[in-house]
Each structure stands twice: as C-alpha cells, then as structure tokens.
C-alpha cells in the first residue's frame, strides 16, 4: 500500500529510529512518527510521503504504551534533546541493548547466537536525570523584550525558555535566574543573532560532581577597549560587563561557585565559544576526579585521576557513567604492568591515565592540540610518567610511529567520534597485531562496520557491554574487547 500527504492513519509503534522517532507499519508501509514510543498505538498524519515510507505527525495517542511515562521535563517534545524521555527507564535500556545487538548483526554480520552469548547486560544509571555536568544555555529575548535563557527548539534557533533542564545540575536554575535578574536590572542586552548586536550570547555552566566545584562562563559579544583599557583587558582586569561586581556578588552566593569567567565571541557564527577566556572572579579552572570502580558492582574504589577543567577543555559530560565505562575498559585491556598500550582518540587523556597505572607505557593520540596539552598536564599533576601524547590524526600518527620508529603495541584502545575509525588506522592496527583491542564507541553502526574489518583481519570479539551515558536520549556507548586469534605476522 502507498500513502500520500495528509492521510490520517492508525499505527502501532514497534521500534525507535536513530533520531528517536517511533517506527510502525501500516499495510507494509513504514511510518516514522516523532514523539511516539515503542508500544503506543497512535493516530498520525502523513507529512511527507515516499514510495515505501513516510514521515508522520503525532495527532493522538489512542492506546498508550505500557512503558509510556510522564516525562520530568515539560519541554521535551519541543526541545528535541531528549527524544525518548517519555519511555520509562528500563524500557530505554532494553531499546539501547537491542540497538547494539541489531547493529552487530545487521551491519557487522555477526550471528545472533554469538552476539547473545557474549553480550553482557547494559550498565544503566542510578538516576537518569540530572546527570550532565555541563550545560550551555543560549540567551535571548522574549516577546516583551525581557532577557531569557533556555534551549534551542530542535533544529531551529528559537529559544525555549527553560532554566531548569532535567538533565543538568540542580544549581543551573539559580545561576541562570541570577544572571537574568542582573541583566534585567542593569539593562544588559542579550545578543541578537539576526543583527549581531547585544552582549550576552550564552551561559556555560560546569560542575565537578566529585569536587562540588562550579564554573560559570558568560560568552559575550565584546568588542574591546581602545588605549589604556586594552592593556588592562589583556591582563583580564577590565570590566567586560557593565556593573560586573554586581553580577559577581550574585553568582558568588551559589554553593560551590569556584570560577566566573567571560569568553569573547564576536563572530557571527553559531559556534558557541570564542577562543579568549578571562577569569573575572575566583580560579581559572575547576577540578574533578574520575574514580576507578569495581566492575562487579560498580562500587567506588579509592583510586582516581584528578582533572583540571577550563571553560574550553573537553571533559566527559556524565562523569558517573564514564567511571563505569573506563573501569570496564581497564578490565577488558587485561593489563599486568608489562604492556605497551596505545590509546587512540585520547581527548584529554582520561583513558590513557586510567591505563597508565597498570601498563609499562601508554601512548595517546589526539587531533586537538589543546586537548593534548591538557592530557600532558593531567599526567603531570597525577604523577604519571609513563604516558606520552602525540598531536595528530590517529590514521597518520599510528602508521608513522609503527613503520618509521617501530613502536609496537600489546593492547590498542580506540574511542573514536561517531564516524568510527579511518580505514588506514584499522589497517595499521591489523599490521601491529596487538594481543587485544578494546573499542569504545558512541555509534553502534560504525562500531559494527569496524569490527567486521578487524574480525576479517584475525580478531575475535570476546566481550561486549553497552553503558548508558545519556538517559532520555537515543544515544548509547559500547565497549568491546577483541582478542587476536589468527596467525601472527599476517
Ligand atoms: N577518550 C576521550 C574522548 C574521546 S572523544 C576521553 O575520554 O576524554 C573522541 C576524540 O577523538 C575527540 O577528542 C576528538 O577530538 C578526537 N579525534 C577526532 N578525529 C580524530 C582523528 N582522526 N585522530 C585522532 N583523534 C581524533
């Protein structure tokens, strides 16, 4: 059957797509229905019809799914950040576990039985809300011209006013309200994307969950001073905001406040941060600790790595689940202190430093120079001397270090972005032929694709475990351990 635009259909939702939309079939015709969850029977209107499938708008939930719940956030439908917040958490976990399993089967070509045998239960969160340690709120005006903060409505730049995102730290609300009150009182103009005028663009808030330290950074469209003011500004002593001390007085009141800064961004782009940051109160950085956990019950251990975080540094946004994920990486790596380990796509070195305590030598590779700088400083601060970091692409550095310098590997860990590993990188890994490969992935589809290449090159997947880092959303992380079982020197 083929349908057309504006047809009204009744459909039972059977699955969730990559973007979080509900998927169901009517007479063999596939419908994608945003905001419908697995198990719902809904009435929907076709908005865009293709030959075999169409996109439809949810009109009415006729029979709600047994796993449908009232989401904590009343804005979740407009915001689009949490695509599956209307599903209860156990159902979200089942969906994610299946997503990983199906990718391995469909894209990786692994047998269902084999996947089921090695796949361990997904690691869920204790609290699927308030887990994010970082939030970036755009600032704008409402219809009356008052300053407001919130989130961009899915795929647009309209601000949905919401200072209390259900995923963020509880302090965010108080901090934002204080900033908005100050802006209103002193007539500080929010930035206007259309005209490029106005001052305050975004507010970045970060909290060290282990340390309790909070950082606020106001991203401002500040054009700078001429003459004497400019010198002061270079030192960071200028008043970047009118009545700056009044703002600071308010922000200081929030428990844990450690650092207040401004970040200058005068570019007319939608990149949030600029590259110059000036601290206007407190410290330049906040610190946080990532602890190793016991992988049996994920209870805390005493060892941890301390990180210093500046407004521009990359840092994992869900620290509690990151601890579980990286503790699994450490277990899967199976180190006994004699190994040479590579950590490709290492960011600020979180995994490298976790591994260093159990390895002879760790080499980290990361393309962003600032992240490598942070990684080196993090190593030093934690007294770690057997970790070395290289700036560059994994697919360039790894072949170079192996072919030119003959550096080998007992274990290779990779944690690439969504697009997965480059072919060149996978080929070099196969040539280096480490005993084990640990693959951390945020995209089961590219993971499955890459595993196929590695398996065809002599590896066997031995362990698979998904870890939920992003409750309420469709995203899922996976960690995999592969063992070499082909012939050496192939
Ligand atoms: N393991 C890191 C995070 C990894 S996120 C941590 O725990 O902090 C993926 C990282 O890969 C990002 O830091 C990104 O900058 C980097 N990256 C992207 N493409 C790359 C490439 N081709 N080679 C090396 N690093 C790359």
Tab-separated table of C-alpha atoms in Angstrom, residues 130 189 254 420 457 470 484:
chain	number	residue	atom	x	y	z
A	130	UNK	CA	20.497	15.461	36.494
A	189	UNK	CA	21.265	43.452	26.182
A	254	UNK	CA	25.696	29.749	44.812
A	420	UNK	CA	34.400	5.491	13.672
A	457	UNK	CA	41.858	-9.494	9.889
A	470	UNK	CA	22.735	9.619	28.114
A	484	UNK	CA	43.836	-11.869	18.292
